[in-house]
PDB file of C-alpha atoms in Angstrom:
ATOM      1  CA  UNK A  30       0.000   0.000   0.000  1.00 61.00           C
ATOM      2  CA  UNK A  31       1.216   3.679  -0.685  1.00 87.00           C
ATOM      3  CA  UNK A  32       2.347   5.671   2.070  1.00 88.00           C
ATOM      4  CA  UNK A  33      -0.282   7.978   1.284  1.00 86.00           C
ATOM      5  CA  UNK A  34      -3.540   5.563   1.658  1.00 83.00           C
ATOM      6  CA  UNK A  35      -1.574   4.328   5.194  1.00 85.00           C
ATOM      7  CA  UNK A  36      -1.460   7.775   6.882  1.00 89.00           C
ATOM      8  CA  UNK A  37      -4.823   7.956   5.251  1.00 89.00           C
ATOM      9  CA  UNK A  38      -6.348   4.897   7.210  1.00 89.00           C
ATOM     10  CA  UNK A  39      -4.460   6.034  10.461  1.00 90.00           C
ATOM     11  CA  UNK A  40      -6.032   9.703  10.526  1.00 93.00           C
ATOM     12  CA  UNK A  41      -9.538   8.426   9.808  1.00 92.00           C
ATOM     13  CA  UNK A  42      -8.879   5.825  12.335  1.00 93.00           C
ATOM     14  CA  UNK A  43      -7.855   8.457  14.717  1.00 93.00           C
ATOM     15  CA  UNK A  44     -10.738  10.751  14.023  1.00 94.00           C
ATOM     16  CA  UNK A  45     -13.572   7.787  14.251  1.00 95.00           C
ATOM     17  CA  UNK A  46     -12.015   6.556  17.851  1.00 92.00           C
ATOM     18  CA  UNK A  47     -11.794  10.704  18.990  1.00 93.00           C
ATOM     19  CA  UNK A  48     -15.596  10.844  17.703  1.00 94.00           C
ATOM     20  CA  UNK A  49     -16.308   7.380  19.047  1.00 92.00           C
ATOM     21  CA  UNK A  50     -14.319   7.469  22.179  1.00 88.00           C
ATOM     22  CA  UNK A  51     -14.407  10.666  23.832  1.00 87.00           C
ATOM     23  CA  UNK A  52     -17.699  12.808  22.980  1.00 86.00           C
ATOM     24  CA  UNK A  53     -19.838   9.501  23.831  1.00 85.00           C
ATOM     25  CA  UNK A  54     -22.306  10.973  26.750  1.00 88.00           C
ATOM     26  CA  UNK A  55     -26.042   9.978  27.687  1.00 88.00           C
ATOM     27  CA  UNK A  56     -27.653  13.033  25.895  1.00 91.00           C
ATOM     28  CA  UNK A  57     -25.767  12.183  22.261  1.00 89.00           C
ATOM     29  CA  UNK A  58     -26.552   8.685  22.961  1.00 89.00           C
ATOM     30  CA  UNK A  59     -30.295   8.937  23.202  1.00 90.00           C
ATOM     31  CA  UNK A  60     -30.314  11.334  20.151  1.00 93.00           C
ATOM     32  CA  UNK A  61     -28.447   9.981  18.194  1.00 92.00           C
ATOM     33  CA  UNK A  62     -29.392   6.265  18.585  1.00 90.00           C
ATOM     34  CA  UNK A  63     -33.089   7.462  17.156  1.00 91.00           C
ATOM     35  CA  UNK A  64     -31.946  10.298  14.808  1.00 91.00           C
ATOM     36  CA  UNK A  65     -29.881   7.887  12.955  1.00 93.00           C
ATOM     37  CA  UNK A  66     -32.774   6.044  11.290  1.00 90.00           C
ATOM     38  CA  UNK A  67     -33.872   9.196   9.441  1.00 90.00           C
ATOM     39  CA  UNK A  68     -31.294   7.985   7.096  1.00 91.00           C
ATOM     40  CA  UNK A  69     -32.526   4.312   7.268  1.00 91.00           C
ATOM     41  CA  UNK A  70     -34.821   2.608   4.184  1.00 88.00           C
ATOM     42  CA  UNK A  71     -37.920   2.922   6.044  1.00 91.00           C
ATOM     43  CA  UNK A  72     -37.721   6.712   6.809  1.00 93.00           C
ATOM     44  CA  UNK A  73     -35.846   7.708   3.857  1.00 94.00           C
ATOM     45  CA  UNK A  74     -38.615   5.602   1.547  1.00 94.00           C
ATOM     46  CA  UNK A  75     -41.625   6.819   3.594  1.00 95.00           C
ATOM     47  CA  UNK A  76     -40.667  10.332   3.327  1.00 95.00           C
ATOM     48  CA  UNK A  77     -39.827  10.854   0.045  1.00 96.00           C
ATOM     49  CA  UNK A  78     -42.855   8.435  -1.117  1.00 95.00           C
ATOM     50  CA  UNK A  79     -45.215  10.454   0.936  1.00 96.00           C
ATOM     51  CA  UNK A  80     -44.289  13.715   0.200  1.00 96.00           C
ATOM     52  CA  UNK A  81     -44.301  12.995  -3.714  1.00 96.00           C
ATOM     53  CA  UNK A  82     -47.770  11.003  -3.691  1.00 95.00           C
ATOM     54  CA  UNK A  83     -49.477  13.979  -1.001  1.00 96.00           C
ATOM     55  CA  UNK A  84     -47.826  16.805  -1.331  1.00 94.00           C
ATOM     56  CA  UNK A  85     -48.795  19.707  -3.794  1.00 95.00           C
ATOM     57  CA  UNK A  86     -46.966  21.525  -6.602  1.00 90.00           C
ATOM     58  CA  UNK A  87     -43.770  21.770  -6.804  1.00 91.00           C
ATOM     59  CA  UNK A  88     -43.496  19.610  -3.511  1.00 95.00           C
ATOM     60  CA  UNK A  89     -44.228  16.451  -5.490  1.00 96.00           C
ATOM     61  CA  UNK A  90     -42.021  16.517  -8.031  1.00 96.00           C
ATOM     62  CA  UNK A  91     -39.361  17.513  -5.958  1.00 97.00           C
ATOM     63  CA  UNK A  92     -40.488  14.489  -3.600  1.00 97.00           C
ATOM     64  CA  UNK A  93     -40.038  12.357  -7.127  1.00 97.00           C
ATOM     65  CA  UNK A  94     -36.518  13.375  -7.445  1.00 97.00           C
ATOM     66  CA  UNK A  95     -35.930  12.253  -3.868  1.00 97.00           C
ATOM     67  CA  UNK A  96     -37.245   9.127  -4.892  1.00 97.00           C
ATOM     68  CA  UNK A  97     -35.320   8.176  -7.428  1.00 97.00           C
ATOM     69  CA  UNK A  98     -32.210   9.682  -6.252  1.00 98.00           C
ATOM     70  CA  UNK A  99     -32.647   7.190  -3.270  1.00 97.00           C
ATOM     71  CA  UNK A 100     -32.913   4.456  -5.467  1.00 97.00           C
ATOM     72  CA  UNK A 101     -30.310   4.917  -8.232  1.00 97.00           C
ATOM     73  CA  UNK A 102     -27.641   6.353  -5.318  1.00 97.00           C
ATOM     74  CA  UNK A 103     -27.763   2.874  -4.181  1.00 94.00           C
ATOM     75  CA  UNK A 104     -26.392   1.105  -7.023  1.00 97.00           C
ATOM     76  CA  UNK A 105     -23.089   2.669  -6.506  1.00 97.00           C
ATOM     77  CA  UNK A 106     -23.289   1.893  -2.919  1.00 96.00           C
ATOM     78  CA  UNK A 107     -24.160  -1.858  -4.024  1.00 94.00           C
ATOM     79  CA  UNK A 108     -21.310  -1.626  -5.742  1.00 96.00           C
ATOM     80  CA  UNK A 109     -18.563  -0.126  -3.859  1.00 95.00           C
ATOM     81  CA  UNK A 110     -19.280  -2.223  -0.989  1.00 93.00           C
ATOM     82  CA  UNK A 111     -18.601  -5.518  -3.245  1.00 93.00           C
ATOM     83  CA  UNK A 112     -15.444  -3.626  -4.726  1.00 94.00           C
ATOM     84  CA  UNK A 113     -14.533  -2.671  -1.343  1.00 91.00           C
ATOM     85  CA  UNK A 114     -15.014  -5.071   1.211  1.00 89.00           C
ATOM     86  CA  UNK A 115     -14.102  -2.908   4.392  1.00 90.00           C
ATOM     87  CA  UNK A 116     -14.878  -4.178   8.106  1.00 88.00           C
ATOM     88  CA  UNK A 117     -16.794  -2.403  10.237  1.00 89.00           C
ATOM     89  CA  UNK A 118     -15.038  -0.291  13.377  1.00 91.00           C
ATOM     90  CA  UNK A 119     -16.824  -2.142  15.916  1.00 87.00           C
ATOM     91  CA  UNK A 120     -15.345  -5.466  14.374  1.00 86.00           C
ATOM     92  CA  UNK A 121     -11.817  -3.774  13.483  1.00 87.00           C
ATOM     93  CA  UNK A 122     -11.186  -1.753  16.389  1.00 87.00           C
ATOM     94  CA  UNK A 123     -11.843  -3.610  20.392  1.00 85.00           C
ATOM     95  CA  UNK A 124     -12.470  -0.667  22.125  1.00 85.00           C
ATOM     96  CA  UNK A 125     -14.868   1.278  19.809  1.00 85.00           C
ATOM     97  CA  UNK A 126     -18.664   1.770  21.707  1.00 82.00           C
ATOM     98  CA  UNK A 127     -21.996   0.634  19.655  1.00 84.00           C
ATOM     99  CA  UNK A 128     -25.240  -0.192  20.618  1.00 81.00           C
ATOM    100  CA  UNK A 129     -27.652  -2.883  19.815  1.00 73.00           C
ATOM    101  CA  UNK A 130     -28.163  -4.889  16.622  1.00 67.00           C
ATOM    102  CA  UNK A 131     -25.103  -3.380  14.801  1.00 71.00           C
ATOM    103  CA  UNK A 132     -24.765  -3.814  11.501  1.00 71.00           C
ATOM    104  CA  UNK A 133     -23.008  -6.375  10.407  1.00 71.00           C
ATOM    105  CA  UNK A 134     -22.158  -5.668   6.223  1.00 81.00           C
ATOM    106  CA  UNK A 135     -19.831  -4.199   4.594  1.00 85.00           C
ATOM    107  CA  UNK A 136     -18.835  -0.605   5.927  1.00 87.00           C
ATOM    108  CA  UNK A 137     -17.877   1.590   2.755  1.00 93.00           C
ATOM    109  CA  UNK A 138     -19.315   3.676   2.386  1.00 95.00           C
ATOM    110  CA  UNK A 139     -22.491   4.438   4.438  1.00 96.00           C
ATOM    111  CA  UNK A 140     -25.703   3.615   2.770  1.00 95.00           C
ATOM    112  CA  UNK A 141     -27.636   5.744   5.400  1.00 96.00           C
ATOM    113  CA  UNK A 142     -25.554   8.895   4.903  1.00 97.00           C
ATOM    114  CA  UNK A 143     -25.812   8.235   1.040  1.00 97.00           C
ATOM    115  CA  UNK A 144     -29.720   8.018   1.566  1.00 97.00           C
ATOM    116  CA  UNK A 145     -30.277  11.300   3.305  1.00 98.00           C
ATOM    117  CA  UNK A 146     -28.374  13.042   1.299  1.00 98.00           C
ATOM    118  CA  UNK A 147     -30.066  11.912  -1.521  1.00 98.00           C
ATOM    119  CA  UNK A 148     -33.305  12.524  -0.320  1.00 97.00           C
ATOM    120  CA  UNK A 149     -32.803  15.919   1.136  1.00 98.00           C
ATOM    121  CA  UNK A 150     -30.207  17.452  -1.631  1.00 98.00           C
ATOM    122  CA  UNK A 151     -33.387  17.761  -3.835  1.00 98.00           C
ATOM    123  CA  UNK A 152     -35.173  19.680  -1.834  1.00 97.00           C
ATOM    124  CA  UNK A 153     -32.467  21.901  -0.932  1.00 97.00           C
ATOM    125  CA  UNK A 154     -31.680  22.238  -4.206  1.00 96.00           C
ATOM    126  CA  UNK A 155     -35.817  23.358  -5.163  1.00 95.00           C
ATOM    127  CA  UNK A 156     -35.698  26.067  -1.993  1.00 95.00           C
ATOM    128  CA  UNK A 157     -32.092  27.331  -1.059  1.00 94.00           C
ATOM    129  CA  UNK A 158     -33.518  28.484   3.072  1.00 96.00           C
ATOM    130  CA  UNK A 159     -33.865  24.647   2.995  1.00 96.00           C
ATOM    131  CA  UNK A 160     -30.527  24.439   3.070  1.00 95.00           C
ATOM    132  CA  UNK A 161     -30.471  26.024   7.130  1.00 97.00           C
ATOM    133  CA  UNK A 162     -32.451  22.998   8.186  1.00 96.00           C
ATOM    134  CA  UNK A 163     -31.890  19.843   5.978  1.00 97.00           C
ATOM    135  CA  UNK A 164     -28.243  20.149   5.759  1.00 98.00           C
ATOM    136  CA  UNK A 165     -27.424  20.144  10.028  1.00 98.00           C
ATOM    137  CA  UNK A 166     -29.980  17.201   9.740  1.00 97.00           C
ATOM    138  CA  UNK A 167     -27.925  15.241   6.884  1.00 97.00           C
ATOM    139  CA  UNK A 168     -25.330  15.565   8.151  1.00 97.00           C
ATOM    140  CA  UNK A 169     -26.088  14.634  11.930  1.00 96.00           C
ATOM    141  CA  UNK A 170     -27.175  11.427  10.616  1.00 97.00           C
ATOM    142  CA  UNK A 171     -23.741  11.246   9.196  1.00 97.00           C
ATOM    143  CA  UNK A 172     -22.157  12.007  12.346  1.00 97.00           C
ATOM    144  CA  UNK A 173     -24.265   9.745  14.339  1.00 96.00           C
ATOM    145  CA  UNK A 174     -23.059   6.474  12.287  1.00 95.00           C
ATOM    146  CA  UNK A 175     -19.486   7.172  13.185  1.00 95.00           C
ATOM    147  CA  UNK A 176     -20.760   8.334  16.811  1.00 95.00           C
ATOM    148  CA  UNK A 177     -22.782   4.802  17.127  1.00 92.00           C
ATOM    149  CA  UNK A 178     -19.184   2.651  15.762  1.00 91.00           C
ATOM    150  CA  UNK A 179     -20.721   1.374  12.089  1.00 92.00           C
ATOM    151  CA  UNK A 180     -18.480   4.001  10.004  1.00 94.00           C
ATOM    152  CA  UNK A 181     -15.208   5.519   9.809  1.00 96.00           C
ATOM    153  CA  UNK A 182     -15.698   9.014   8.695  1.00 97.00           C
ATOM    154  CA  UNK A 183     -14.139   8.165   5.069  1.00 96.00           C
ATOM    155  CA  UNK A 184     -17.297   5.807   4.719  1.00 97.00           C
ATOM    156  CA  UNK A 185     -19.799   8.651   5.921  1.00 98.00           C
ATOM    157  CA  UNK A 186     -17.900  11.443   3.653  1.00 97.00           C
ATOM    158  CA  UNK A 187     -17.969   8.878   0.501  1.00 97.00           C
ATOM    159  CA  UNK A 188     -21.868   8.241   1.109  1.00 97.00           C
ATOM    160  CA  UNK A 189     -22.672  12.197   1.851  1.00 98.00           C
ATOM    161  CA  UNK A 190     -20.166  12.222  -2.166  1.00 98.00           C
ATOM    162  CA  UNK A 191     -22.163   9.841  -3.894  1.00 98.00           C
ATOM    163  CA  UNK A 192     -25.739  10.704  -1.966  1.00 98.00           C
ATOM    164  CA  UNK A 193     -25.720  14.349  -3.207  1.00 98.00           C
ATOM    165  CA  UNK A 194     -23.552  13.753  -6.654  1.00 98.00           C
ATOM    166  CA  UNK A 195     -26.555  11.595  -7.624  1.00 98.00           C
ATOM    167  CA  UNK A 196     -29.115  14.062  -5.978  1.00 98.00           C
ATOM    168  CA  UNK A 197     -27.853  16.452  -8.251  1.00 98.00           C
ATOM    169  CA  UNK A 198     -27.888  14.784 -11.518  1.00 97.00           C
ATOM    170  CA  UNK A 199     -31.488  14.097 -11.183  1.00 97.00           C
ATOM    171  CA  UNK A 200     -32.325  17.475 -10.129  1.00 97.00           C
ATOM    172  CA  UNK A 201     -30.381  18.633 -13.504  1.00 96.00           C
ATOM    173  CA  UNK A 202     -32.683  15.782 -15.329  1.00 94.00           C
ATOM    174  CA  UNK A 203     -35.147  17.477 -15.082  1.00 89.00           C
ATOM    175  CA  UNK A 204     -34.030  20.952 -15.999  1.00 76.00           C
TER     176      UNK A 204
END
């Protein structure tokens, strides 16, 4: 391996056990225990199904987009994590702190991170003051799968990458 991709696994090694090790406290572990699922398939799906079948003009479509940026931003997931076969931290690393009914896949890169972003990029990108509320929320969710030991923070940044790369194309489809 290049000296380059070594430092690279030690410093995100070093950031996940900082993340995972010393801000753990009983407020951040409620939160973030529940606040995680936002980015799992039954929230993500629900939401964006919902707000595209109920909501009105140009809600809907934009709850479309989330749809299937949701969908086709899991291929490359699918994919990467075959390519990529990388251990989770709470298998990898003995002293990392998780919580029931871990995960036990592939870790790169984070399907939940690449969900949210997915879903909420779209709306972001339809109404900009969106931005002040769905990106601290996308990006907690990102947080709290390092925070709960199921990602390194290279596997959270790569799904927040490919989440909003393919939110954005599909925005631009239809434009």
């Amino acid at each position: 391996m290049s000296r380059f991709f070594l430092k690279f696994q030690e410093y995100d090694r070093n950031v996940f056990m900082w993340i995972n090790g010393r801000l753990h406290n009983r407020f951040m572990n409620f939160w973030l225990y529940y606040f995680t699922h936002l980015g799992g398939a039954t929230s993500s799906i629900a939401v964006s199904l919902l707000i595209w079948l109920l909501a009105p003009a140009p809600w809907s479509t934009t709850g479309l987009q989330a749809c299937i940026a949701l969908a086709v931003s899991h291929i490359p997931v699918a994919i990467a994590k075959k390519l990529y076969p990388r251990i989770r931290p709470y298998l990898a690393l003995p002293d990392t702190i998780t919580f029931r009914n871990p995960l036990s896949d592939h870790s790169f890169p984070s399907g939940h991170t690449t969900a949210i972003f997915s879903v909420t990029v779209p709306f972001m990108a339809t109404e900009p003051f969106l931005l002040l509320t769905l990106l601290p929320v996308a990006l907690i969710v990102g947080f709290s799968r390092i925070y709960l030991g199921l990602h390194y923070p290279s596997d959270v940044l790569a799904g927040a990458t490919i989440g909003t790369l393919v939110a954005l194309a599909t925005v631009a489809f239809w434009t």
